[in-house]
PDB file of C-alpha atoms in Angstrom:
ATOM      1  CA  MET W 159      23.157   4.281  -8.696  1.00 42.00           C
ATOM      2  CA  LYS W 160      25.388   7.364  -8.613  1.00 42.00           C
ATOM      3  CA  ARG W 161      22.531   9.624  -7.555  1.00 42.00           C
ATOM      4  CA  LEU W 162      21.446   7.135  -4.921  1.00 40.00           C
ATOM      5  CA  LEU W 163      24.880   6.873  -3.336  1.00 43.00           C
ATOM      6  CA  LEU W 164      25.488  10.611  -3.335  1.00 39.00           C
ATOM      7  CA  VAL W 165      22.140  11.278  -1.636  1.00 41.00           C
ATOM      8  CA  LEU W 166      22.929   8.609   0.935  1.00 41.00           C
ATOM      9  CA  ILE W 167      26.338   9.878   1.948  1.00 42.00           C
ATOM     10  CA  GLY W 168      26.833  13.328   0.444  1.00 41.00           C
ATOM     11  CA  SER W 169      25.730  15.368   3.482  1.00 44.00           C
ATOM     12  CA  SER W 170      28.012  13.595   5.947  1.00 43.00           C
ATOM     13  CA  LEU W 171      31.268  15.421   5.271  1.00 36.00           C
ATOM     14  CA  LEU W 172      30.231  18.634   7.004  1.00 35.00           C
ATOM     15  CA  ALA W 173      29.572  16.795  10.251  1.00 37.00           C
ATOM     16  CA  PHE W 174      33.051  15.322  10.277  1.00 38.00           C
ATOM     17  CA  ALA W 175      34.715  18.595   9.365  1.00 34.00           C
ATOM     18  CA  ALA W 176      32.939  20.260  12.255  1.00 34.00           C
ATOM     19  CA  CYS W 177      33.387  17.544  14.885  1.00 36.00           C
ATOM     20  CA  GLY W 178      36.393  15.404  14.017  1.00 40.00           C
ATOM     21  CA  GLY W 179      39.832  15.494  15.593  1.00 40.00           C
ATOM     22  CA  GLY W 180      43.007  16.725  13.919  1.00 38.00           C
ATOM     23  CA  GLU W 181      43.240  19.260  11.134  1.00 39.00           C
ATOM     24  CA  SER W 182      40.420  17.600   9.201  1.00 40.00           C
ATOM     25  CA  SER W 183      38.374  14.535  10.002  1.00 38.00           C
ATOM     26  CA  SER W 184      35.874  12.475   8.147  1.00 35.00           C
ATOM     27  CA  GLU W 185      34.416   5.196   8.863  1.00 34.00           C
ATOM     28  CA  GLY W 186      32.496  -3.066  10.525  1.00 33.00           C
ATOM     29  CA  SER W 187      32.405  -6.379  10.954  1.00 32.00           C
ATOM     30  CA  GLU W 188      31.515  -8.776   8.190  1.00 33.00           C
ATOM     31  CA  GLY W 189      28.187 -10.546   8.055  1.00 36.00           C
ATOM     32  CA  PRO W 190      25.430 -11.389   5.583  1.00 37.00           C
ATOM     33  CA  ALA W 191      23.443  -8.445   4.302  1.00 39.00           C
ATOM     34  CA  SER W 192      19.816  -8.403   5.395  1.00 43.00           C
ATOM     35  CA  SER W 193      16.925  -7.506   3.106  1.00 45.00           C
ATOM     36  CA  PRO W 194      14.576  -4.634   3.962  1.00 47.00           C
ATOM     37  CA  SER W 195      11.226  -5.799   5.329  1.00 51.00           C
ATOM     38  CA  PRO W 196       8.220  -4.784   3.233  1.00 54.00           C
ATOM     39  CA  GLY W 197       5.038  -3.430   4.738  1.00 54.00           C
ATOM     40  CA  LYS W 198       6.572  -1.336   7.528  1.00 71.00           C
ATOM     41  CA  ALA W 199       4.779   1.899   8.381  1.00 80.00           C
ATOM     42  CA  THR W 200       6.611   5.085   7.430  1.00 87.00           C
ATOM     43  CA  PRO W 201       7.709   6.870  10.621  1.00 92.00           C
ATOM     44  CA  THR W 202       6.237  10.283  11.290  1.00 92.00           C
ATOM     45  CA  ALA W 203       8.270  13.367  12.163  1.00 92.00           C
ATOM     46  CA  ALA W 204       7.026  13.026  15.745  1.00 94.00           C
ATOM     47  CA  GLN W 205       8.248   9.433  15.935  1.00 94.00           C
ATOM     48  CA  ILE W 206      11.641  10.427  14.567  1.00 95.00           C
ATOM     49  CA  GLU W 207      11.836  13.257  17.091  1.00 95.00           C
ATOM     50  CA  GLU W 208      11.082  10.753  19.848  1.00 96.00           C
ATOM     51  CA  LEU W 209      13.912   8.544  18.588  1.00 96.00           C
ATOM     52  CA  THR W 210      16.363  11.429  18.952  1.00 97.00           C
ATOM     53  CA  THR W 211      15.750  11.302  22.718  1.00 96.00           C
ATOM     54  CA  THR W 212      17.030   7.704  22.906  1.00 97.00           C
ATOM     55  CA  GLU W 213      19.584   7.181  25.649  1.00 97.00           C
ATOM     56  CA  VAL W 214      22.562   4.854  25.124  1.00 97.00           C
ATOM     57  CA  ALA W 215      24.360   3.218  28.039  1.00 97.00           C
ATOM     58  CA  GLY W 216      27.960   4.373  28.239  1.00 97.00           C
ATOM     59  CA  PHE W 217      27.358   7.463  26.084  1.00 98.00           C
ATOM     60  CA  VAL W 218      26.263  11.041  26.728  1.00 98.00           C
ATOM     61  CA  ARG W 219      23.539  12.335  24.392  1.00 98.00           C
ATOM     62  CA  SER W 220      23.651  15.877  22.986  1.00 96.00           C
ATOM     63  CA  ASP W 221      22.673  18.026  19.995  1.00 93.00           C
ATOM     64  CA  SER W 222      19.335  16.292  19.388  1.00 94.00           C
ATOM     65  CA  ARG W 223      17.404  17.994  16.612  1.00 93.00           C
ATOM     66  CA  VAL W 224      14.842  17.424  13.863  1.00 93.00           C
ATOM     67  CA  VAL W 225      14.973  19.387  10.621  1.00 92.00           C
ATOM     68  CA  ALA W 226      12.570  18.842   7.737  1.00 89.00           C
ATOM     69  CA  GLY W 227      11.432  15.551   9.231  1.00 87.00           C
ATOM     70  CA  SER W 228      14.938  14.115   9.614  1.00 94.00           C
ATOM     71  CA  GLY W 229      16.565  13.725  13.003  1.00 96.00           C
ATOM     72  CA  SER W 230      20.123  13.830  14.266  1.00 97.00           C
ATOM     73  CA  VAL W 231      21.682  13.209  17.665  1.00 98.00           C
ATOM     74  CA  LEU W 232      25.262  13.000  18.895  1.00 98.00           C
ATOM     75  CA  TYR W 233      26.568  10.431  21.395  1.00 98.00           C
ATOM     76  CA  THR W 234      29.921  10.817  23.174  1.00 98.00           C
ATOM     77  CA  SER W 235      31.462   7.849  24.939  1.00 98.00           C
ATOM     78  CA  SER W 236      31.867   8.249  28.689  1.00 97.00           C
ATOM     79  CA  ALA W 237      34.965   6.065  28.648  1.00 97.00           C
ATOM     80  CA  LYS W 238      38.082   6.850  26.655  1.00 97.00           C
ATOM     81  CA  THR W 239      39.953   4.599  24.282  1.00 97.00           C
ATOM     82  CA  ALA W 240      43.378   3.179  25.100  1.00 96.00           C
ATOM     83  CA  GLY W 241      44.740   6.148  23.146  1.00 95.00           C
ATOM     84  CA  GLY W 242      42.946   8.662  25.375  1.00 96.00           C
ATOM     85  CA  ALA W 243      40.179   9.736  22.987  1.00 97.00           C
ATOM     86  CA  ASN W 244      36.426   9.849  23.358  1.00 97.00           C
ATOM     87  CA  VAL W 245      34.471   8.101  20.613  1.00 98.00           C
ATOM     88  CA  LEU W 246      31.633  10.144  19.110  1.00 98.00           C
ATOM     89  CA  VAL W 247      28.742   8.684  17.130  1.00 98.00           C
ATOM     90  CA  ASN W 248      26.610  11.053  15.094  1.00 98.00           C
ATOM     91  CA  VAL W 249      23.245   9.399  14.341  1.00 98.00           C
ATOM     92  CA  ARG W 250      21.031  10.520  11.473  1.00 97.00           C
ATOM     93  CA  LEU W 251      17.469   9.203  11.190  1.00 97.00           C
ATOM     94  CA  SER W 252      14.984   9.650   8.370  1.00 96.00           C
ATOM     95  CA  ALA W 253      11.972   8.084   6.739  1.00 95.00           C
ATOM     96  CA  CYS W 254      12.805   6.033   3.677  1.00 94.00           C
ATOM     97  CA  ASP W 255      12.390   7.230   0.145  1.00 89.00           C
ATOM     98  CA  PRO W 256      13.583   5.587  -3.103  1.00 83.00           C
ATOM     99  CA  PHE W 257      16.817   7.596  -3.122  1.00 86.00           C
ATOM    100  CA  ILE W 258      17.893   6.985   0.484  1.00 90.00           C
ATOM    101  CA  CYS W 259      16.911   3.396   1.193  1.00 93.00           C
ATOM    102  CA  GLY W 260      18.709   1.457  -1.494  1.00 91.00           C
ATOM    103  CA  THR W 261      20.228  -1.975  -1.632  1.00 93.00           C
ATOM    104  CA  LEU W 262      22.055  -3.334   1.398  1.00 96.00           C
ATOM    105  CA  ASN W 263      23.819  -5.997  -0.648  1.00 96.00           C
ATOM    106  CA  PRO W 264      27.566  -5.270  -0.396  1.00 96.00           C
ATOM    107  CA  LYS W 265      28.148  -6.808  -3.823  1.00 96.00           C
ATOM    108  CA  ASP W 266      26.242  -3.898  -5.351  1.00 95.00           C
ATOM    109  CA  TYR W 267      28.982  -1.553  -4.114  1.00 95.00           C
ATOM    110  CA  GLU W 268      32.018  -3.450  -5.348  1.00 94.00           C
ATOM    111  CA  GLY W 269      32.254  -1.713  -8.736  1.00 96.00           C
ATOM    112  CA  ALA W 270      34.724   1.077  -9.398  1.00 96.00           C
ATOM    113  CA  GLU W 271      32.047   3.760  -9.827  1.00 96.00           C
ATOM    114  CA  ALA W 272      30.232   2.756  -6.643  1.00 96.00           C
ATOM    115  CA  GLN W 273      33.497   2.866  -4.720  1.00 96.00           C
ATOM    116  CA  ARG W 274      34.326   6.300  -6.132  1.00 95.00           C
ATOM    117  CA  ASN W 275      30.926   7.547  -4.991  1.00 94.00           C
ATOM    118  CA  LEU W 276      31.420   6.143  -1.491  1.00 95.00           C
ATOM    119  CA  LYS W 277      34.796   7.860  -1.262  1.00 96.00           C
ATOM    120  CA  ALA W 278      33.280  11.156  -2.420  1.00 94.00           C
ATOM    121  CA  THR W 279      32.719  12.186   1.217  1.00 92.00           C
ATOM    122  CA  LEU W 280      36.507  12.378   1.683  1.00 96.00           C
ATOM    123  CA  PRO W 281      38.556  15.463   0.809  1.00 95.00           C
ATOM    124  CA  ALA W 282      40.546  15.023  -2.400  1.00 96.00           C
ATOM    125  CA  VAL W 283      43.842  14.996  -0.499  1.00 95.00           C
ATOM    126  CA  HIS W 284      42.808  11.730   1.148  1.00 97.00           C
ATOM    127  CA  ILE W 285      41.244  10.161  -1.935  1.00 96.00           C
ATOM    128  CA  GLU W 286      44.540  10.757  -3.739  1.00 96.00           C
ATOM    129  CA  ASN W 287      46.697   9.544  -0.843  1.00 96.00           C
ATOM    130  CA  PRO W 288      48.411   6.303  -1.958  1.00 96.00           C
ATOM    131  CA  ASP W 289      48.536   5.243   1.709  1.00 97.00           C
ATOM    132  CA  LEU W 290      44.806   5.685   2.275  1.00 97.00           C
ATOM    133  CA  VAL W 291      43.340   2.770   4.238  1.00 98.00           C
ATOM    134  CA  TRP W 292      39.862   2.194   2.849  1.00 98.00           C
ATOM    135  CA  GLU W 293      37.335  -0.554   3.553  1.00 97.00           C
ATOM    136  CA  SER W 294      33.688  -1.088   2.731  1.00 97.00           C
ATOM    137  CA  GLY W 295      31.327  -4.009   3.090  1.00 97.00           C
ATOM    138  CA  SER W 296      28.655  -5.585   5.252  1.00 97.00           C
ATOM    139  CA  ALA W 297      28.353  -4.767   8.956  1.00 96.00           C
ATOM    140  CA  GLU W 298      26.230  -6.799  11.352  1.00 96.00           C
ATOM    141  CA  LEU W 299      25.082  -4.006  13.624  1.00 97.00           C
ATOM    142  CA  SER W 300      22.960  -6.295  15.787  1.00 94.00           C
ATOM    143  CA  PRO W 301      21.771  -9.905  15.490  1.00 93.00           C
ATOM    144  CA  GLY W 302      19.847 -10.186  12.228  1.00 90.00           C
ATOM    145  CA  ARG W 303      20.469  -6.538  11.304  1.00 94.00           C
ATOM    146  CA  ALA W 304      23.218  -6.319   8.701  1.00 96.00           C
ATOM    147  CA  GLY W 305      23.845  -2.939   7.124  1.00 97.00           C
ATOM    148  CA  LEU W 306      26.791  -1.505   5.239  1.00 97.00           C
ATOM    149  CA  TYR W 307      29.918   0.319   6.379  1.00 98.00           C
ATOM    150  CA  THR W 308      32.922   2.272   5.181  1.00 98.00           C
ATOM    151  CA  TYR W 309      36.144   2.944   7.035  1.00 98.00           C
ATOM    152  CA  ALA W 310      38.820   5.483   6.114  1.00 98.00           C
ATOM    153  CA  LEU W 311      42.216   6.190   7.678  1.00 98.00           C
ATOM    154  CA  SER W 312      44.588   8.715   6.137  1.00 98.00           C
ATOM    155  CA  TYR W 313      47.269  11.155   7.234  1.00 97.00           C
ATOM    156  CA  VAL W 314      48.894  13.601   4.816  1.00 96.00           C
ATOM    157  CA  GLU W 315      51.601  16.231   5.326  1.00 91.00           C
ATOM    158  CA  THR W 316      52.409  18.794   2.659  1.00 88.00           C
ATOM    159  CA  ARG W 317      55.110  21.470   2.601  1.00 83.00           C
ATOM    160  CA  ASP W 318      54.854  24.822   0.877  1.00 82.00           C
ATOM    161  CA  ALA W 319      57.628  26.759  -0.817  1.00 79.00           C
ATOM    162  CA  ALA W 320      58.496  28.547   2.429  1.00 81.00           C
ATOM    163  CA  GLY W 321      58.933  25.280   4.282  1.00 77.00           C
ATOM    164  CA  GLY W 322      55.632  25.454   6.146  1.00 82.00           C
ATOM    165  CA  VAL W 323      53.850  22.191   6.886  1.00 83.00           C
ATOM    166  CA  SER W 324      50.133  21.557   6.609  1.00 88.00           C
ATOM    167  CA  ARG W 325      48.517  18.391   7.928  1.00 91.00           C
ATOM    168  CA  ALA W 326      45.263  16.680   7.031  1.00 94.00           C
ATOM    169  CA  SER W 327      43.850  13.588   8.683  1.00 96.00           C
ATOM    170  CA  VAL W 328      40.810  11.362   8.612  1.00 96.00           C
ATOM    171  CA  ASN W 329      39.944   8.437  10.858  1.00 97.00           C
ATOM    172  CA  ALA W 330      36.276   7.608  10.516  1.00 95.00           C
ATOM    173  CA  TYR W 331      33.828   4.724  10.372  1.00 98.00           C
ATOM    174  CA  ARG W 332      30.353   5.052   8.863  1.00 98.00           C
ATOM    175  CA  ALA W 333      27.548   2.490   8.917  1.00 98.00           C
ATOM    176  CA  TRP W 334      23.969   2.571   7.682  1.00 98.00           C
ATOM    177  CA  TYR W 335      20.879   0.380   7.706  1.00 97.00           C
ATOM    178  CA  HIS W 336      17.166   0.529   6.889  1.00 96.00           C
ATOM    179  CA  ASN W 337      14.133  -1.739   7.046  1.00 94.00           C
ATOM    180  CA  GLY W 338      12.290  -0.226   4.110  1.00 94.00           C
ATOM    181  CA  SER W 339      10.652   2.518   6.177  1.00 95.00           C
ATOM    182  CA  LEU W 340      13.262   3.886   8.614  1.00 96.00           C
ATOM    183  CA  HIS W 341      16.861   4.719   7.698  1.00 97.00           C
ATOM    184  CA  ILE W 342      19.747   5.197  10.120  1.00 98.00           C
ATOM    185  CA  MET W 343      23.275   6.451   9.470  1.00 98.00           C
ATOM    186  CA  LEU W 344      25.972   6.242  12.157  1.00 98.00           C
ATOM    187  CA  GLU W 345      29.103   8.371  11.672  1.00 98.00           C
ATOM    188  CA  VAL W 346      31.877   7.518  14.113  1.00 98.00           C
ATOM    189  CA  PHE W 347      35.005   9.541  14.864  1.00 97.00           C
ATOM    190  CA  GLY W 348      37.356  10.267  17.743  1.00 96.00           C
ATOM    191  CA  ARG W 349      38.068  13.419  19.701  1.00 95.00           C
ATOM    192  CA  GLY W 350      41.022  14.043  21.986  1.00 93.00           C
ATOM    193  CA  GLY W 351      44.000  11.866  22.705  1.00 88.00           C
ATOM    194  CA  GLY W 352      46.620  14.412  21.674  1.00 87.00           C
ATOM    195  CA  SER W 353      48.024  15.534  18.352  1.00 88.00           C
ATOM    196  CA  ALA W 354      48.502  13.062  15.518  1.00 90.00           C
ATOM    197  CA  GLY W 355      51.701  12.995  13.512  1.00 91.00           C
ATOM    198  CA  SER W 356      50.961   9.854  11.532  1.00 95.00           C
ATOM    199  CA  ALA W 357      48.238   7.404  10.553  1.00 96.00           C
ATOM    200  CA  ALA W 358      49.498   5.153  13.346  1.00 96.00           C
ATOM    201  CA  ASP W 359      48.827   7.936  15.847  1.00 96.00           C
ATOM    202  CA  LEU W 360      45.276   8.281  14.533  1.00 96.00           C
ATOM    203  CA  SER W 361      44.675   4.559  14.832  1.00 97.00           C
ATOM    204  CA  ARG W 362      46.123   4.536  18.340  1.00 96.00           C
ATOM    205  CA  MET W 363      43.694   7.256  19.451  1.00 96.00           C
ATOM    206  CA  MET W 364      40.689   5.459  17.945  1.00 97.00           C
ATOM    207  CA  SER W 365      41.121   2.058  16.352  1.00 97.00           C
ATOM    208  CA  ARG W 366      38.800   0.602  13.751  1.00 97.00           C
ATOM    209  CA  ALA W 367      37.625  -1.841  16.433  1.00 97.00           C
ATOM    210  CA  ASP W 368      36.849   1.058  18.797  1.00 98.00           C
ATOM    211  CA  ALA W 369      34.731   2.689  16.103  1.00 98.00           C
ATOM    212  CA  SER W 370      32.947  -0.496  15.076  1.00 98.00           C
ATOM    213  CA  GLU W 371      32.042  -1.394  18.654  1.00 98.00           C
ATOM    214  CA  ALA W 372      30.747   2.132  19.325  1.00 98.00           C
ATOM    215  CA  ALA W 373      28.517   1.939  16.243  1.00 98.00           C
ATOM    216  CA  LYS W 374      27.109  -1.409  17.410  1.00 98.00           C
ATOM    217  CA  SER W 375      26.505  -0.115  20.929  1.00 98.00           C
ATOM    218  CA  VAL W 376      24.595   2.911  19.706  1.00 98.00           C
ATOM    219  CA  PHE W 377      22.670   1.008  17.041  1.00 98.00           C
ATOM    220  CA  GLY W 378      21.599  -1.501  19.693  1.00 97.00           C
ATOM    221  CA  ALA W 379      19.652   1.232  21.486  1.00 97.00           C
ATOM    222  CA  PHE W 380      17.700   1.904  18.263  1.00 97.00           C
ATOM    223  CA  ALA W 381      17.246  -1.718  17.151  1.00 95.00           C
ATOM    224  CA  ALA W 382      13.680  -1.991  18.491  1.00 94.00           C
ATOM    225  CA  ALA W 383      12.593   0.865  16.209  1.00 94.00           C
ATOM    226  CA  PHE W 384      13.248  -1.356  13.208  1.00 93.00           C
ATOM    227  CA  GLU W 385      10.739  -3.928  14.453  1.00 86.00           C
ATOM    228  CA  ARG W 386       7.825  -1.513  14.109  1.00 70.00           C
TER     229      ARG W 386
END
């Protein structure tokens, strides 16, 4: 289980560090988990590349690429949140293998070790933050398509011996789904809206609801691919 979870989420941190707002950035709605459908054809690299050209209403597509058969594409919301931020959704697409396309049953992630592995994408300063807001569970990304999600909100200030202040923040929603042949990961974060001086500021710029709705909107454009 530990290897499975780390393969599933371990590469995501770099994307958030590069694209998120604030000093550092790194994730639902409840619904029944759906079971992967057997017998689906494994997507080819060409099919995955075609998926990276998918347009999403209300979002601007950029940074489409395919590396080693896996695709990624970034979507930036045209509209801003009430807090003045754009919502960005980084989509990662890949063909299933036994290590990536695991169980979508949220109960299989309730144990302490599974939760530690899910949190492993966060910097230690946030994992150790007693005020960390952390959620994980089932996310109905579209009718009949229930995946899994995590959400993290944390703001930490530290002072050095000279009185200097360093700030670290994370406000991110992550959701994933597969049908036994195609896997999708959606990493959602905000950009803009000013400087954050608290977790409340982060939430104001991009709320959990903002992030969840963006993930659903983007997933909806890919939903037909999971019928193949």
